[in-house]
Amino acid sequence: MGIYNLEKLFSPSVVAVVGRCSCSLQSKEWQLYSNLAEAGGNPVYMVSGELQCSCDCPIPQDRHYRSLEDLPEAPGLVFTFAPLAEIPEQVDICGSLGVVGLIITVVKRSLADDLHEAEILRRAKRLKLRIFGFNSRGFMVPGARINVSLFDIPARDGGLALLSQSGAVITSMLGDARERGIGFSHVISLGALSDIDFGDMIDFLGWSARVSCILLYIENLKDVKKFMSACRSVARIKPIVAIKAGKSELGREVIKKHTGCPAGEDRVYDTAFRRAGIIRVDTVDELLEAGDLLIKSCVPAGARLGIVTNSGGLGVLAVDGLAQKGITVTALSTTLGERMREYIAPYSGSLDPICIAGDADCLRYRKVLDFCLEAREFDIMIVVVVLSHWLDPVPMVEEMRAKAAAAKVNLVYVWLGDRIQYESEALALSDKRTKICFSIEDAVLSCHYALRYYDKLSKLVVIPQRYSREVDYCQESLLRARNRIKEFLVSESLQLSSYQSRELLAYYGLPVNPSVKVTSFNEVVESVAIRSYPIVMKLDHQKLLHKSDHGAVLLNLRSEDAVAKGVERLKQVAAAAGLAETGLTLEDMVENVDYEINLGSRRDVEFGPYIFLGAGGLQARVVADEEVILPPLDRLLARKLIARTRMAECHKIRPFDLVKLEEIIVRVAQMIVDLPELETVVMHPLVIANDRFIVVDAKITLNDRGVVSPHHLSTVPYPNQYEFNETLRDGTAVLIRPIKPEDAAAHYEMVASFSPQTRYYRFFSLREEITPEQMVRFTQIDYDRDVAIIAEIERDGKKMSIGVNRLVYYPHSEEYEFAVVVTDAWQGSGVGRLLMEKLIYIARDRGIEEIFGLVLRDNISMMRFIKSFGFEIVGSEYDVFRIRLNLRKEHSETTRMRPLPRVIF
């Protein structure tokens, strides 16, 4: 149900606690009641099946009721301690009372509980009742004085939102946060993710002004695609930091027993987090520390880092600390270096890092920092200050704050000396651009997390296309591959032989070693006659996964006699393996091999298909030396994958064609995107010999899950199937296509060209500028949820955007709103109609049943325009009409758009 009713759930007017009456101050019921009462934000009632408690119950008697129906006012939220067998009935009662949320704290313990869970969820979905749990300890919203939780440590108000599947992890973090003075906007115990999950909560919290950073403790995910979609959307505007439990195989087994659901491979989570823009940490302490540091500084404008210090030794420690985090200090340019050297030479200073000597005063610091800010060569600077009686850092920081803000440079000061004397001043002087630390380690960590977030944001704009134009392959090959897979599935051949596997790979232009399939010695002789020795002869059967282990591969056959003996030997191997029907394959012997590579795809239990790349050979079967990445891929992502493997280092020693390897990886990824039936693809080995890449052997297994592309992927590709080349009424060629992040500059120009009337009709206001945050939301969309298509023309060699049409998904109401606008110069050209036709086509193609829009009452031309497409007025408020188009209806030929073919290549 997405984020439906979550706003109401987190701001309940009345809370009811369903449990047993207890006189114990150690009972969970009393802990929850006291938390609610102490927070004071909500009236709370106890429902225990008893009107009066016979024991000395700490809960006031006037707060006791026998049933939810007896309460004097309807609750908005119910927290139940009841056994699972009783909760289905409670769900029905909650639905009749208009309750929006139910928190279930009990744990499933038997197979019968699985049946109860299914029934609870079935009824809750019908009643649109949202559920936290099972095994949830509730939530806190400190700023709203809401504490519907079992935690005995209250959270103070702040900007961190904490989401965790483990209540114990929350307890440990609350204690640490209290000691550090760290506050939270929300603290939420999600439990088993039966209904409300990470994706829902990230969607909900992502656009909350209360939230500055989201912290996650994850054991597993229920809806990977929703999670990835939500993270990619929200991470663009605020950081998300996560710790993932279950790195080891044993840890994943424990998670499965604990949650009832399997957890995916840790390395796949790692690459998924990178793709989603999530900063991953390893410990709970790091999780809290990273969140606290990130909300106290703004994102640097770049990754260039400099150091200014009055201590050479401390400068070295800073350089070493940064290097351990993978951060390199940026070298000064020749111009800045000469200017700096001339100034600090009298003080025996040095460069890289910039050391201005131990007797430096505030004037020298200010002068050096002025040089750096004027040169615009750094985005973030560590300023190490060893305090002394002649050096008061406060005036220096006060003067540099405005200059650093103007230059968009983050300054991280390290004050070393009398901390107690300066602690209050440091707190008052710190802001988003200025941070004051009291140790080199804290400064390094601050830069580390800021630069990691910058790096995540820069990578979020990389969205490969569904149909790659970076490699050449034709639609006919794609169709042949699909038809061949259908044949295999019909014949129930799910594990393909090497010959069959390479046949599929060849359709995608992968460099397979050509082979010929034969069944007799005579056929072998005939085949050898048209090729040259030496040759390789193999048994070809899907059951032989590692042919060399069975002696089913004969190398370097150089004569007819050797071939004859080889045939007899392979017959014996087949008989010993119990293979009654098998054939032989002949192929050229690949000699002078420089490298063996292991490349292919497997399927993760949570994230679906992923690409792997590593060293090949026997070692790869013993200890996997692989890096992984999620499809789809482009050359840039393929290059990043290679850079994380040993192949990048090998290339420095014995060079090979890196560009060709990138292409091969992209082709494999495209194959995985196109063919959801592929369970595993293993090209082992892919060899490099004589400067050529050759797939010597391959193994493919199939599994038809009934899913069509690209719905089997956890990351949604750029939908270039929705690109259309059209012509306007005056003959101008126009490209209608989905928007991309790199369209931001053209989008700014387009909005700037709007007349006041166009601006008012589009935005319902006369606002002059689009903020960077708004532009991010306009151009870096989530293609899995939203649609935004632009009309692009070319004038004097420059591409221009002349219109845009959007379809925005609102998860809280599960509705889609469209908004179309055309620049003034191109209104009446027909581009608006094209944008509307294409948007309606895309919406229908994606199975959307209804879209709505808002139009100002006096926008007469727009009303005429949308009525021509079949829109109806369904409501109005003030001067705004609400219009709706039912896409399930068939419209007249004049309003129904002609069928449009999908553009694939």
mmCIF file of C-alpha atoms in Angstrom, residues 485-486 489-490 494 603 676-679 701-708:
data_model
loop_
_atom_site.group_PDB
_atom_site.id
_atom_site.type_symbol
_atom_site.label_atom_id
_atom_site.label_comp_id
_atom_site.label_asym_id
_atom_site.label_seq_id
_atom_site.Cartn_x
_atom_site.Cartn_y
_atom_site.Cartn_z
ATOM 1 C CA ILE A 485 15.003 -20.105 -25.310
ATOM 2 C CA LYS A 486 11.330 -20.951 -25.899
ATOM 3 C CA LEU A 489 11.840 -24.441 -22.240
ATOM 4 C CA VAL A 490 9.340 -26.473 -24.255
ATOM 5 C CA LEU A 494 16.895 -25.998 -18.418
ATOM 6 C CA ARG A 603 20.638 -14.678 -9.580
ATOM 7 C CA PRO A 676 14.615 -12.852 -17.877
ATOM 8 C CA GLU A 677 14.662 -16.658 -18.261
ATOM 9 C CA LEU A 678 18.439 -16.731 -17.801
ATOM 10 C CA GLU A 679 19.160 -18.145 -14.349
ATOM 11 C CA THR A 701 20.828 -22.536 -17.015
ATOM 12 C CA LEU A 702 17.241 -21.403 -17.518
ATOM 13 C CA ASN A 703 14.327 -20.755 -15.186
ATOM 14 C CA ASP A 704 11.058 -19.356 -16.495
ATOM 15 C CA ARG A 705 9.445 -17.319 -13.701
ATOM 16 C CA GLY A 706 6.801 -15.839 -15.977
ATOM 17 C CA VAL A 707 8.308 -12.344 -15.712
ATOM 18 C CA VAL A 708 8.825 -10.054 -18.696
#
